[in-house]
Amino acid sequence: MYVAKYKSKVVSPEEAVKVVKSGNRVWLQANSCYPKVLEHAMCDRYQELNDVEVAHITIFEKPRYLEPEMEGHFRHNALFTSGHVRKAVNEGKADFTPIFLSEISTIIERGILPIDVAFLHLSCPDVHGYCSYGVSNAISKTAAENAKIVVAQLNPQMPRVHGDNFIHIDRIDRIVDVDEPLIEVPMVDPNVTEEDKKIYRRIGELIAGMIKDGDTLQMGIGAIPDAVLNYLTEKNDLGIHTEMFSDGLIDLVEKGIVNGDKKTLLPGKIVASFVIATKKTFDFVNNNPIVEFRPTKFVNDPFIIARNDNMVSINSALQVDFTGQACSDSIGHRIYSGFGGQVDFIRGASKSKNGRPILAFASTAKNHTISKIVDTLTPGAGVTTSKADIHYVVTEYGIADLYGKTIRQRARALIDIAHPKFRDELEQKAKEYKYLW
Ligand code: COA
C-alpha cells in the first residue's frame, strides 16, 4: 500500500522546494545526511525568496545559501558552528544560537524556534513504509515532527539505522529520489604532526588509565576524544552512550572490547544520535540491531545519561582558567563551534554512580606558542563548562582533579599540567590574584 503512496509523493527537486516561502524557517538535516539536492534546488529559487532562515547543526558540505548573491534571500542560524559556516558567522553574515544540544528540541517544541519546512535525507522506506533518519538523527526527528511541511530526499545508499530513528512515509509531504554516496568525514586529521601524535598518545594513555572495565563511554567532538579509543585495547566489557561516534569505535566492537554487557541503561546497545565517520562506520551501523540511534533530546538528556552507572565522558576545550572555567566554543569573540553535548554529558556523568567527566586537550595551541591553561579566559570567550561543573582536566602533562577543590588547589593542579614553558608566568599570575602565595 505504501508503494503507491510513496510514488504519489515523488516530485522533481524544483517542484519539491516550491513549498518554501519568503520569511520561512527551513531546518536541514545535519552531518552526512545534509540534504544537498534540496538545498541546491532551494538556492536556485533565490531570486523569488527573501528572508528565509536556514537552521542546522554540524555540516560537512559547503552550503550554497552562503554564496554572496544569496545575501538577503537566505540567512543562516547556526546551532553549532562547523567549518563551512564559521567565516559567515564571524563576519556577521550568519547568526549563532548558543544552546545545549539536549535542548534544541525544547526550543523547537515550545515554539521558540518554530520550523516551517524540514529538509531531510533518509533511507528508502522498508516494507512497513518507514524511512530511517540514517546516520544522523540528532535534532531532525524533532524538527520533522514539529515542522509544518516535511520534504525528504530518499537515498538507497543511506543506511537504515535502528532505534527511535524512523519516520513514516505518511508524514512526508514531498519526496525526491536520489542515489548518491554519503559524504565521508575521517576523524584523523592528515595534517597532524608527529609531535602532536605523541601528545595525543600521552593523553590517550592517561585517560585509558582512568577507564575501568565495564565503564560506559561518551566521546565528544575533536581530535582527542577520538584518539583515546586507540588506547582501550586492554579493556573489557565497555559500553557506549554517546551523542556521536566515529570510525575508531568499530575495531573495539569487532574485538569484543565494546559489548555493552555491563550497561545499566539499554544493555548491549550502542546508544548514539549520529556518526561523523566514513563508509566503514556507515556499513557498520546499517541494519545493525546493536546500534540504537535516538534523538539528542533523549541521548543527551543529563538525567538519561546519569542512568548509566560508571559513565565516563571525554570532551575537549580551547581554554581553561585557574578556577576551572572552560571555554570550548570560541577563541575570544570568534565563534569556533558551539555547546554541543559537552555540558549535557559532563552533568550526566557527574550524576552517574561512579561517573567521571573528563575534559582533555593538548596543553598548547598554535604551534606551542599559546597555553590553553590560562589565568583568565580571553575577553569574549564565554564559559561553556562552569567551574562548578568541571571535574577532571587532562593534558599531556597529567591529570588535574578539580571537583570539590578550592580555587587555590585548582590553580596549583592546573599549573602543574600546563606546558612547562608557561608555568612560571602562570604561577606569577596566580600569586598576583592571591590564588597562590
Ligand atoms: N587560543 C587560540 N587558538 C586556539 C586555542 C587557544 N587557546 N585552542 C585551540 N586553538 C585553535 C587551534 O590552533 C585550531 O586552529 P586551526 O583550526 O587554525 O588549526 C583550532 O583552534 C581548533 O583547536 P583544536 O584543539 O585542534 O580543536 P579540536 O578539533 O580538537 O576540537 C573543540 C576541540 C573544543 C573545539 C571541540 O571539542 C568543540 O567544539 N567542543 C565543543 C562542543 C563539545 O564539546 N561537544 C561535545 C559533544 S559532541
Short mmCIF file of N, CA and C in Angstrom, two decimals, residues 281-339:
data_model
loop_
_atom_site.label_atom_id
_atom_site.label_comp_id
_atom_site.label_asym_id
_atom_site.label_seq_id
_atom_site.Cartn_x
_atom_site.Cartn_y
_atom_site.Cartn_z
N THR A 281 32.08 3.01 8.95
CA THR A 281 31.07 3.13 10.02
C THR A 281 29.65 3.09 9.44
N PHE A 282 29.46 3.69 8.26
CA PHE A 282 28.12 3.65 7.65
C PHE A 282 27.70 2.19 7.44
N ASP A 283 28.66 1.36 6.99
CA ASP A 283 28.34 -0.07 6.77
C ASP A 283 28.06 -0.76 8.11
N PHE A 284 28.81 -0.36 9.13
CA PHE A 284 28.64 -0.99 10.45
C PHE A 284 27.26 -0.70 11.04
N VAL A 285 26.80 0.54 10.90
CA VAL A 285 25.52 0.89 11.54
C VAL A 285 24.31 0.41 10.73
N ASN A 286 24.54 0.09 9.44
CA ASN A 286 23.42 -0.29 8.58
C ASN A 286 22.75 -1.57 9.06
N ASN A 287 21.47 -1.47 9.41
CA ASN A 287 20.68 -2.64 9.80
C ASN A 287 21.30 -3.45 10.94
N ASN A 288 22.09 -2.79 11.77
CA ASN A 288 22.79 -3.49 12.84
C ASN A 288 21.97 -3.35 14.14
N PRO A 289 21.40 -4.45 14.62
CA PRO A 289 20.49 -4.35 15.76
C PRO A 289 21.15 -3.91 17.06
N ILE A 290 22.49 -3.92 17.15
CA ILE A 290 23.10 -3.43 18.40
C ILE A 290 23.21 -1.90 18.42
N VAL A 291 22.95 -1.29 17.26
CA VAL A 291 23.06 0.17 17.19
C VAL A 291 21.69 0.78 17.40
N GLU A 292 21.61 1.70 18.35
CA GLU A 292 20.33 2.30 18.74
C GLU A 292 20.47 3.82 18.62
N PHE A 293 20.01 4.39 17.52
CA PHE A 293 20.05 5.85 17.36
C PHE A 293 18.76 6.46 17.90
N ARG A 294 18.93 7.51 18.68
CA ARG A 294 17.77 8.22 19.20
C ARG A 294 18.02 9.71 19.09
N PRO A 295 16.95 10.52 19.18
CA PRO A 295 17.15 11.98 19.13
C PRO A 295 18.02 12.45 20.30
N THR A 296 18.68 13.59 20.12
CA THR A 296 19.54 14.11 21.20
C THR A 296 18.71 14.52 22.42
N LYS A 297 17.41 14.73 22.23
CA LYS A 297 16.62 15.07 23.42
C LYS A 297 16.58 13.88 24.39
N PHE A 298 16.83 12.69 23.90
CA PHE A 298 16.97 11.51 24.77
C PHE A 298 18.44 11.26 25.09
N VAL A 299 19.25 11.10 24.04
CA VAL A 299 20.65 10.67 24.25
C VAL A 299 21.42 11.67 25.13
N ASN A 300 21.16 12.97 24.92
CA ASN A 300 21.93 14.00 25.63
C ASN A 300 21.26 14.50 26.91
N ASP A 301 20.12 13.98 27.24
CA ASP A 301 19.45 14.43 28.45
C ASP A 301 20.29 14.00 29.67
N PRO A 302 20.78 14.95 30.45
CA PRO A 302 21.66 14.57 31.57
C PRO A 302 21.02 13.55 32.51
N PHE A 303 19.70 13.61 32.68
CA PHE A 303 19.03 12.64 33.57
C PHE A 303 19.07 11.23 32.98
N ILE A 304 18.98 11.16 31.65
CA ILE A 304 19.08 9.84 30.98
C ILE A 304 20.53 9.35 31.05
N ILE A 305 21.46 10.25 30.75
CA ILE A 305 22.89 9.87 30.77
C ILE A 305 23.24 9.29 32.15
N ALA A 306 22.73 9.96 33.19
CA ALA A 306 23.06 9.57 34.57
C ALA A 306 22.54 8.19 34.93
N ARG A 307 21.59 7.67 34.16
CA ARG A 307 21.08 6.32 34.44
C ARG A 307 22.10 5.24 34.04
N ASN A 308 23.15 5.66 33.34
CA ASN A 308 24.26 4.74 33.07
C ASN A 308 25.23 4.84 34.24
N ASP A 309 25.35 3.78 35.04
CA ASP A 309 26.39 3.77 36.08
C ASP A 309 27.76 3.80 35.38
N ASN A 310 28.78 4.27 36.09
CA ASN A 310 30.15 4.25 35.56
C ASN A 310 30.28 4.96 34.22
N MET A 311 29.61 6.09 34.12
CA MET A 311 29.60 6.85 32.86
C MET A 311 30.86 7.73 32.79
N VAL A 312 31.62 7.59 31.73
CA VAL A 312 32.82 8.41 31.55
C VAL A 312 32.63 9.27 30.30
N SER A 313 32.64 10.59 30.47
CA SER A 313 32.50 11.46 29.30
C SER A 313 33.86 12.08 28.99
N ILE A 314 34.19 12.11 27.71
CA ILE A 314 35.51 12.64 27.30
C ILE A 314 35.27 13.73 26.26
N ASN A 315 35.53 14.96 26.66
CA ASN A 315 35.33 16.09 25.75
C ASN A 315 36.58 16.95 25.76
N SER A 316 36.55 18.00 24.93
CA SER A 316 37.74 18.82 24.80
C SER A 316 37.40 20.29 25.00
N ALA A 317 38.42 21.13 25.13
CA ALA A 317 38.18 22.57 25.37
C ALA A 317 39.29 23.37 24.70
N LEU A 318 39.03 24.65 24.53
CA LEU A 318 40.02 25.54 23.91
C LEU A 318 40.84 26.29 24.96
N GLN A 319 40.23 26.60 26.10
CA GLN A 319 40.92 27.30 27.19
C GLN A 319 40.29 26.89 28.52
N VAL A 320 41.12 26.77 29.54
CA VAL A 320 40.59 26.59 30.91
C VAL A 320 41.32 27.58 31.82
N ASP A 321 40.57 28.33 32.63
CA ASP A 321 41.24 29.28 33.53
C ASP A 321 41.53 28.64 34.89
N PHE A 322 42.24 29.39 35.74
CA PHE A 322 42.66 28.86 37.04
C PHE A 322 41.51 28.31 37.89
N THR A 323 40.31 28.88 37.69
CA THR A 323 39.19 28.47 38.54
C THR A 323 38.51 27.20 38.02
N GLY A 324 38.89 26.81 36.77
CA GLY A 324 38.28 25.62 36.17
C GLY A 324 37.18 25.92 35.19
N GLN A 325 37.00 27.19 34.85
CA GLN A 325 36.01 27.53 33.81
C GLN A 325 36.60 27.17 32.45
N ALA A 326 35.82 26.44 31.63
CA ALA A 326 36.34 26.03 30.32
C ALA A 326 35.57 26.71 29.20
N CYS A 327 36.30 27.25 28.25
CA CYS A 327 35.67 27.75 27.04
C CYS A 327 35.94 26.74 25.93
N SER A 328 34.89 26.26 25.30
CA SER A 328 35.07 25.23 24.26
C SER A 328 34.48 25.66 22.93
N ASP A 329 33.83 26.81 22.89
CA ASP A 329 33.11 27.15 21.65
C ASP A 329 33.62 28.41 20.96
N SER A 330 34.56 29.15 21.59
CA SER A 330 35.04 30.35 20.88
C SER A 330 36.49 30.62 21.22
N ILE A 331 37.14 31.34 20.33
CA ILE A 331 38.51 31.80 20.58
C ILE A 331 38.36 33.31 20.73
N GLY A 332 38.33 33.77 21.97
CA GLY A 332 37.94 35.16 22.21
C GLY A 332 36.52 35.36 21.71
N HIS A 333 36.33 36.44 20.94
CA HIS A 333 34.99 36.70 20.40
C HIS A 333 34.68 35.83 19.18
N ARG A 334 35.71 35.19 18.62
CA ARG A 334 35.50 34.43 17.38
C ARG A 334 34.86 33.08 17.69
N ILE A 335 33.60 32.94 17.24
CA ILE A 335 32.88 31.68 17.50
C ILE A 335 33.55 30.55 16.72
N TYR A 336 33.86 29.46 17.41
CA TYR A 336 34.52 28.33 16.75
C TYR A 336 33.57 27.15 16.54
N SER A 337 32.74 26.85 17.55
CA SER A 337 31.88 25.66 17.40
C SER A 337 30.54 25.90 18.11
N GLY A 338 30.36 25.34 19.28
CA GLY A 338 29.09 25.51 19.99
C GLY A 338 29.14 24.71 21.28
N PHE A 339 28.05 24.74 22.00
CA PHE A 339 27.98 23.94 23.23
C PHE A 339 27.97 22.45 22.91
#
